[in-house]
mmCIF file of C-alpha atoms and ligand atoms in Angstrom:
data_model
loop_
_atom_site.group_PDB
_atom_site.id
_atom_site.type_symbol
_atom_site.label_atom_id
_atom_site.label_comp_id
_atom_site.label_asym_id
_atom_site.label_seq_id
_atom_site.Cartn_x
_atom_site.Cartn_y
_atom_site.Cartn_z
ATOM 1 C CA MET A 1 -2.251 13.327 -14.141
ATOM 2 C CA ILE A 2 -3.643 14.291 -10.762
ATOM 3 C CA LEU A 3 -2.024 12.869 -7.632
ATOM 4 C CA ARG A 4 -3.121 13.644 -4.069
ATOM 5 C CA GLN A 5 -1.880 12.212 -0.792
ATOM 6 C CA PHE A 6 -4.093 11.889 2.298
ATOM 7 C CA ILE A 7 -2.937 11.015 5.787
ATOM 8 C CA ASP A 8 -4.936 9.096 8.387
ATOM 9 C CA TYR A 9 -3.489 10.385 11.650
ATOM 10 C CA PRO A 10 -4.526 7.541 13.986
ATOM 11 C CA SER A 11 -2.561 4.996 11.907
ATOM 12 C CA TYR A 12 -0.236 7.302 9.923
ATOM 13 C CA THR A 13 -1.556 5.604 6.787
ATOM 14 C CA TYR A 14 -1.133 7.328 3.448
ATOM 15 C CA THR A 15 -3.924 7.038 0.916
ATOM 16 C CA TYR A 16 -3.338 8.111 -2.671
ATOM 17 C CA LEU A 17 -5.738 9.490 -5.214
ATOM 18 C CA VAL A 18 -4.440 8.973 -8.757
ATOM 19 C CA ALA A 19 -6.476 10.321 -11.639
ATOM 20 C CA ASP A 20 -6.311 10.822 -15.362
ATOM 21 C CA GLU A 21 -7.318 14.432 -15.945
ATOM 22 C CA ALA A 22 -8.553 13.977 -19.517
ATOM 23 C CA SER A 23 -11.055 11.218 -18.786
ATOM 24 C CA GLY A 24 -11.782 12.256 -15.182
ATOM 25 C CA SER A 25 -11.211 8.657 -14.013
ATOM 26 C CA ALA A 26 -9.728 8.214 -10.554
ATOM 27 C CA CYS A 27 -8.343 5.454 -8.362
ATOM 28 C CA LEU A 28 -7.794 5.390 -4.586
ATOM 29 C CA ILE A 29 -4.941 3.324 -3.174
ATOM 30 C CA ASP A 30 -5.235 2.121 0.457
ATOM 31 C CA PRO A 31 -8.357 4.082 1.441
ATOM 32 C CA VAL A 32 -9.245 4.215 5.155
ATOM 33 C CA LEU A 33 -12.873 3.571 6.180
ATOM 34 C CA GLU A 34 -13.283 6.663 8.370
ATOM 35 C CA ASN A 35 -11.994 9.000 5.638
ATOM 36 C CA CYS A 36 -14.284 7.962 2.766
ATOM 37 C CA GLU A 37 -16.410 11.131 2.997
ATOM 38 C CA ALA A 38 -13.260 13.263 2.725
ATOM 39 C CA TYR A 39 -12.160 11.353 -0.388
ATOM 40 C CA GLU A 40 -15.605 11.743 -1.924
ATOM 41 C CA LYS A 41 -15.565 15.488 -1.242
ATOM 42 C CA ARG A 42 -12.161 15.866 -2.873
ATOM 43 C CA LEU A 43 -13.185 13.766 -5.873
ATOM 44 C CA SER A 44 -16.245 15.921 -6.378
ATOM 45 C CA GLU A 45 -14.261 19.170 -5.986
ATOM 46 C CA LEU A 46 -11.862 17.980 -8.673
ATOM 47 C CA GLY A 47 -14.668 16.764 -10.937
ATOM 48 C CA LEU A 48 -13.396 13.178 -10.859
ATOM 49 C CA THR A 49 -15.194 9.837 -10.989
ATOM 50 C CA LEU A 50 -13.852 7.052 -8.802
ATOM 51 C CA VAL A 51 -13.535 3.967 -10.994
ATOM 52 C CA LEU A 52 -11.299 1.849 -8.778
ATOM 53 C CA ALA A 53 -10.284 1.373 -5.125
ATOM 54 C CA ILE A 54 -7.387 -0.971 -4.310
ATOM 55 C CA ASP A 55 -5.394 -2.111 -1.292
ATOM 56 C CA THR A 56 -1.682 -2.901 -1.311
ATOM 57 C CA HIS A 57 -2.331 -5.600 1.316
ATOM 58 C CA VAL A 58 -4.654 -6.710 4.108
ATOM 59 C CA HIS A 59 -3.911 -4.033 6.697
ATOM 60 C CA ALA A 60 -3.548 -4.723 10.407
ATOM 61 C CA ASP A 61 -3.701 -1.130 11.652
ATOM 62 C CA HIS A 62 -6.808 0.380 10.064
ATOM 63 C CA ILE A 63 -10.016 -0.726 8.370
ATOM 64 C CA THR A 64 -10.151 -0.452 4.621
ATOM 65 C CA GLY A 65 -12.579 1.822 2.785
ATOM 66 C CA LEU A 66 -12.868 -0.592 -0.152
ATOM 67 C CA GLY A 67 -16.391 -1.796 0.604
ATOM 68 C CA LYS A 68 -17.739 1.595 1.652
ATOM 69 C CA LEU A 69 -16.376 3.357 -1.416
ATOM 70 C CA ARG A 70 -17.975 0.786 -3.669
ATOM 71 C CA GLU A 71 -21.292 1.383 -1.888
ATOM 72 C CA MET A 72 -20.915 5.162 -2.092
ATOM 73 C CA THR A 73 -19.658 5.503 -5.658
ATOM 74 C CA GLY A 74 -20.197 2.215 -7.488
ATOM 75 C CA CYS A 75 -16.448 1.894 -8.120
ATOM 76 C CA ALA A 76 -14.751 -1.466 -8.527
ATOM 77 C CA SER A 77 -12.912 -2.679 -5.414
ATOM 78 C CA MET A 78 -9.909 -4.878 -6.041
ATOM 79 C CA ALA A 79 -7.368 -6.762 -3.947
ATOM 80 C CA GLY A 80 -4.478 -9.053 -4.745
ATOM 81 C CA LEU A 81 -5.327 -12.658 -5.591
ATOM 82 C CA GLU A 82 -3.286 -13.868 -2.607
ATOM 83 C CA ALA A 83 -5.287 -11.704 -0.142
ATOM 84 C CA GLY A 84 -8.316 -14.029 -0.179
ATOM 85 C CA VAL A 85 -10.690 -11.053 0.000
ATOM 86 C CA SER A 86 -13.823 -12.731 -1.315
ATOM 87 C CA CYS A 87 -15.933 -9.560 -1.251
ATOM 88 C CA ALA A 88 -13.730 -7.708 -3.784
ATOM 89 C CA THR A 89 -15.173 -7.018 -7.230
ATOM 90 C CA ASP A 90 -12.123 -8.654 -8.767
ATOM 91 C CA THR A 91 -8.540 -9.587 -8.001
ATOM 92 C CA PHE A 92 -5.197 -8.681 -9.568
ATOM 93 C CA SER A 93 -2.065 -10.824 -9.908
ATOM 94 C CA ASP A 94 1.610 -10.166 -10.488
ATOM 95 C CA GLY A 95 2.123 -8.499 -13.856
ATOM 96 C CA ASP A 96 -1.481 -7.323 -14.268
ATOM 97 C CA ARG A 97 -2.119 -3.773 -15.408
ATOM 98 C CA LEU A 98 -4.999 -1.745 -13.948
ATOM 99 C CA THR A 99 -6.355 0.997 -16.158
ATOM 100 C CA ILE A 100 -7.423 4.427 -14.893
ATOM 101 C CA GLY A 101 -8.382 6.329 -18.035
ATOM 102 C CA ALA A 102 -5.113 6.718 -19.946
ATOM 103 C CA LEU A 103 -3.024 5.745 -16.909
ATOM 104 C CA SER A 104 -1.756 2.252 -16.235
ATOM 105 C CA LEU A 105 -0.794 0.760 -12.864
ATOM 106 C CA LEU A 106 1.445 -2.299 -13.061
ATOM 107 C CA CYS A 107 0.844 -4.713 -10.159
ATOM 108 C CA LEU A 108 3.907 -6.314 -8.599
ATOM 109 C CA HIS A 109 3.449 -9.061 -6.032
ATOM 110 C CA THR A 110 6.050 -8.173 -3.402
ATOM 111 C CA PRO A 111 5.564 -10.516 -0.430
ATOM 112 C CA GLY A 112 7.506 -10.052 2.792
ATOM 113 C CA HIS A 113 5.675 -7.546 5.010
ATOM 114 C CA THR A 114 2.682 -9.844 4.469
ATOM 115 C CA GLY A 115 2.281 -12.750 2.086
ATOM 116 C CA GLU A 116 -0.157 -10.872 -0.126
ATOM 117 C CA SER A 117 1.617 -7.477 -0.343
ATOM 118 C CA TYR A 118 1.680 -5.656 -3.662
ATOM 119 C CA CYS A 119 3.369 -2.551 -5.039
ATOM 120 C CA PHE A 120 1.818 -0.521 -7.848
ATOM 121 C CA TYR A 121 4.019 1.079 -10.483
ATOM 122 C CA LEU A 122 2.501 3.977 -12.382
ATOM 123 C CA GLU A 123 4.342 3.427 -15.607
ATOM 124 C CA ASN A 124 3.105 6.052 -18.035
ATOM 125 C CA ALA A 125 3.253 9.170 -15.881
ATOM 126 C CA VAL A 126 5.599 12.072 -16.707
ATOM 127 C CA GLN A 127 7.720 10.869 -13.837
ATOM 128 C CA PRO A 128 7.132 7.194 -13.007
ATOM 129 C CA CYS A 129 6.114 6.462 -9.432
ATOM 130 C CA PHE A 130 5.809 3.518 -7.122
ATOM 131 C CA PHE A 131 3.104 3.075 -4.509
ATOM 132 C CA THR A 132 5.008 0.723 -2.266
ATOM 133 C CA GLY A 133 2.527 -0.021 0.540
ATOM 134 C CA ASP A 134 4.453 -1.350 3.518
ATOM 135 C CA THR A 135 7.053 -3.176 1.425
ATOM 136 C CA LEU A 136 9.337 -0.156 1.107
ATOM 137 C CA LEU A 137 9.008 2.743 3.533
ATOM 138 C CA ILE A 138 11.125 5.893 3.572
ATOM 139 C CA ARG A 139 14.421 4.787 5.168
ATOM 140 C CA GLY A 140 12.709 1.612 6.333
ATOM 141 C CA SER A 141 10.403 -1.238 5.413
ATOM 142 C CA GLY A 142 7.348 -2.950 6.798
ATOM 143 C CA ARG A 143 7.780 -5.491 9.579
ATOM 144 C CA THR A 144 7.662 -9.184 8.727
ATOM 145 C CA ASP A 145 6.461 -10.841 11.911
ATOM 146 C CA PHE A 146 2.761 -11.549 11.214
ATOM 147 C CA GLN A 147 0.240 -12.388 8.440
ATOM 148 C CA ASN A 148 2.587 -14.743 6.558
ATOM 149 C CA GLY A 149 5.335 -12.169 6.737
ATOM 150 C CA SER A 150 8.768 -13.359 5.658
ATOM 151 C CA ALA A 151 12.054 -11.522 5.979
ATOM 152 C CA GLU A 152 13.535 -13.664 3.197
ATOM 153 C CA ALA A 153 10.655 -12.781 0.856
ATOM 154 C CA LEU A 154 10.971 -9.099 1.776
ATOM 155 C CA TYR A 155 14.691 -9.184 1.007
ATOM 156 C CA HIS A 156 13.932 -10.389 -2.529
ATOM 157 C CA SER A 157 10.968 -8.007 -2.975
ATOM 158 C CA LEU A 158 13.099 -4.984 -2.032
ATOM 159 C CA ARG A 159 15.730 -6.093 -4.540
ATOM 160 C CA ARG A 160 13.022 -6.322 -7.180
ATOM 161 C CA LEU A 161 12.015 -2.689 -6.545
ATOM 162 C CA LEU A 162 15.652 -1.618 -6.826
ATOM 163 C CA GLN A 163 15.649 -2.765 -10.458
ATOM 164 C CA TYR A 164 13.657 0.361 -11.283
ATOM 165 C CA SER A 165 15.313 3.654 -12.145
ATOM 166 C CA ASP A 166 16.697 5.922 -9.435
ATOM 167 C CA GLN A 167 14.331 8.700 -10.534
ATOM 168 C CA THR A 168 11.210 6.660 -9.725
ATOM 169 C CA ILE A 169 9.281 8.438 -6.975
ATOM 170 C CA VAL A 170 8.409 6.304 -3.958
ATOM 171 C CA TYR A 171 5.063 6.877 -2.243
ATOM 172 C CA PRO A 172 4.953 4.690 0.880
ATOM 173 C CA GLY A 173 1.961 3.266 2.736
ATOM 174 C CA HIS A 174 2.984 4.933 5.994
ATOM 175 C CA ASP A 175 5.430 7.348 7.442
ATOM 176 C CA TYR A 176 5.799 7.897 11.149
ATOM 177 C CA ASN A 177 8.232 10.818 10.802
ATOM 178 C CA GLY A 178 6.352 13.199 8.511
ATOM 179 C CA ASN A 179 8.145 12.300 5.264
ATOM 180 C CA THR A 180 5.826 12.168 2.282
ATOM 181 C CA SER A 181 7.830 10.750 -0.613
ATOM 182 C CA SER A 182 11.255 9.585 -1.682
ATOM 183 C CA THR A 183 12.863 8.047 -4.764
ATOM 184 C CA ILE A 184 14.312 4.654 -5.544
ATOM 185 C CA GLY A 185 17.747 6.299 -5.819
ATOM 186 C CA GLU A 186 17.416 7.951 -2.425
ATOM 187 C CA GLU A 187 16.385 4.683 -0.795
ATOM 188 C CA ARG A 188 19.133 2.749 -2.576
ATOM 189 C CA ALA A 189 21.653 5.146 -1.088
ATOM 190 C CA HIS A 190 20.243 5.810 2.378
ATOM 191 C CA ASN A 191 17.748 3.130 3.454
ATOM 192 C CA PRO A 192 19.479 1.194 6.258
ATOM 193 C CA ARG A 193 17.527 -2.006 5.582
ATOM 194 C CA ILE A 194 18.382 -1.946 1.893
ATOM 195 C CA GLY A 195 21.943 -1.324 3.031
ATOM 196 C CA ILE A 196 22.047 -4.811 4.586
ATOM 197 C CA GLU A 197 23.264 -6.657 1.522
ATOM 198 C CA ASP A 198 23.669 -10.094 3.050
ATOM 199 C CA MET A 199 20.350 -11.970 3.131
ATOM 200 C CA ASP A 200 21.043 -13.868 6.349
ATOM 201 C CA ALA A 201 22.033 -10.644 8.125
ATOM 202 C CA PHE A 202 18.803 -9.029 6.871
ATOM 203 C CA ILE A 203 16.717 -11.958 8.171
ATOM 204 C CA GLU A 204 18.448 -11.742 11.534
ATOM 205 C CA HIS A 205 17.896 -7.989 11.719
ATOM 206 C CA MET A 206 14.165 -8.335 10.942
ATOM 207 C CA GLY A 207 13.848 -11.156 13.485
ATOM 208 C CA ASN A 208 15.204 -8.984 16.283
ATOM 209 C CA LEU A 209 12.870 -5.972 15.994
ATOM 210 C CA ASN A 210 10.536 -7.060 18.861
ATOM 211 C CA LEU A 211 7.727 -4.659 17.886
ATOM 212 C CA PRO A 212 4.379 -4.556 19.733
ATOM 213 C CA ASP A 213 1.292 -5.731 17.793
ATOM 214 C CA PRO A 214 -0.664 -2.960 16.021
ATOM 215 C CA LYS A 215 -3.512 -1.687 18.202
ATOM 216 C CA MET A 216 -6.247 -2.644 15.763
ATOM 217 C CA MET A 217 -4.772 -5.927 14.584
ATOM 218 C CA ASP A 218 -7.477 -8.207 16.038
ATOM 219 C CA VAL A 219 -10.392 -6.401 14.401
ATOM 220 C CA ALA A 220 -8.723 -4.936 11.336
ATOM 221 C CA VAL A 221 -7.436 -8.086 9.630
ATOM 222 C CA ALA A 222 -10.794 -9.878 9.845
ATOM 223 C CA ALA A 223 -12.697 -6.766 8.769
ATOM 224 C CA ASN A 224 -10.379 -6.125 5.855
ATOM 225 C CA GLN A 225 -10.845 -9.622 4.507
ATOM 226 C CA ALA A 226 -14.511 -8.584 4.275
ATOM 227 C CA CYS A 227 -13.782 -5.234 2.518
ATOM 228 C CA GLY A 228 -14.098 -3.272 5.753
ATOM 229 C CA GLU A 229 -17.199 -4.803 7.310
ATOM 230 C CA LEU A 230 -16.666 -5.488 11.003
ATOM 231 C CA GLN A 231 -16.969 -9.173 11.846
ATOM 232 C CA PRO A 232 -18.957 -10.386 14.870
ATOM 233 C CA PRO A 233 -16.626 -11.673 17.585
ATOM 234 C CA VAL A 234 -15.915 -15.375 17.368
ATOM 235 C CA GLY A 235 -16.474 -17.331 20.592
ATOM 236 C CA GLU A 236 -19.170 -18.674 22.872
ATOM 237 C CA HIS A 237 -22.692 -17.601 22.201
HETATM 238 FE FE1 FE B 1 0.781 -3.167 6.739
#
């Protein structure tokens, strides 16, 4: 298996390239529009063919590369059923398995950060790993105050992830402190939000964060529902 992690500095978004070496098939998770040429260069250097591009959720802080990558490479672009992304080649639902050569990504619908958030569990790797999007971050979690976010749903989604083994590697959708990966065991022991065991206390904690809106929220959400194509402004004309 080949696994590479890319960072988009303006949004601190992590994008993952997961590939099956034997078949040369590759998948990109949470690609960023402006970085598509860099992904293509890396794919070509490694002799890989992009077969799939997927998003963990409709992002509010960057524009997705899903549409552009499909144009550039002919790959399939997929989003969760709940995302309502009509331009995607296809959708996945909870329990679906996406195939990348001999590798298999199990899709888990984990609402909370947003209503349509998913985590992807790479189940047949030497060491299993989770691509957790913004559901589980290193020592944190995504916020729950927009896009059908729900602290109660996030509480249950985090508990669902904790059912996996402590050795499972966690690859988050962002990190604002320079951390690149963790494990389920590490997060179980040290993640302060997971440490809030009482659901009502968790909901109260998430309701009191008072975070500013992401800078790109107004353009990014609309664009990402169209696979990364910017939408004309709505209003008088
Ligand atoms: Fe997000």
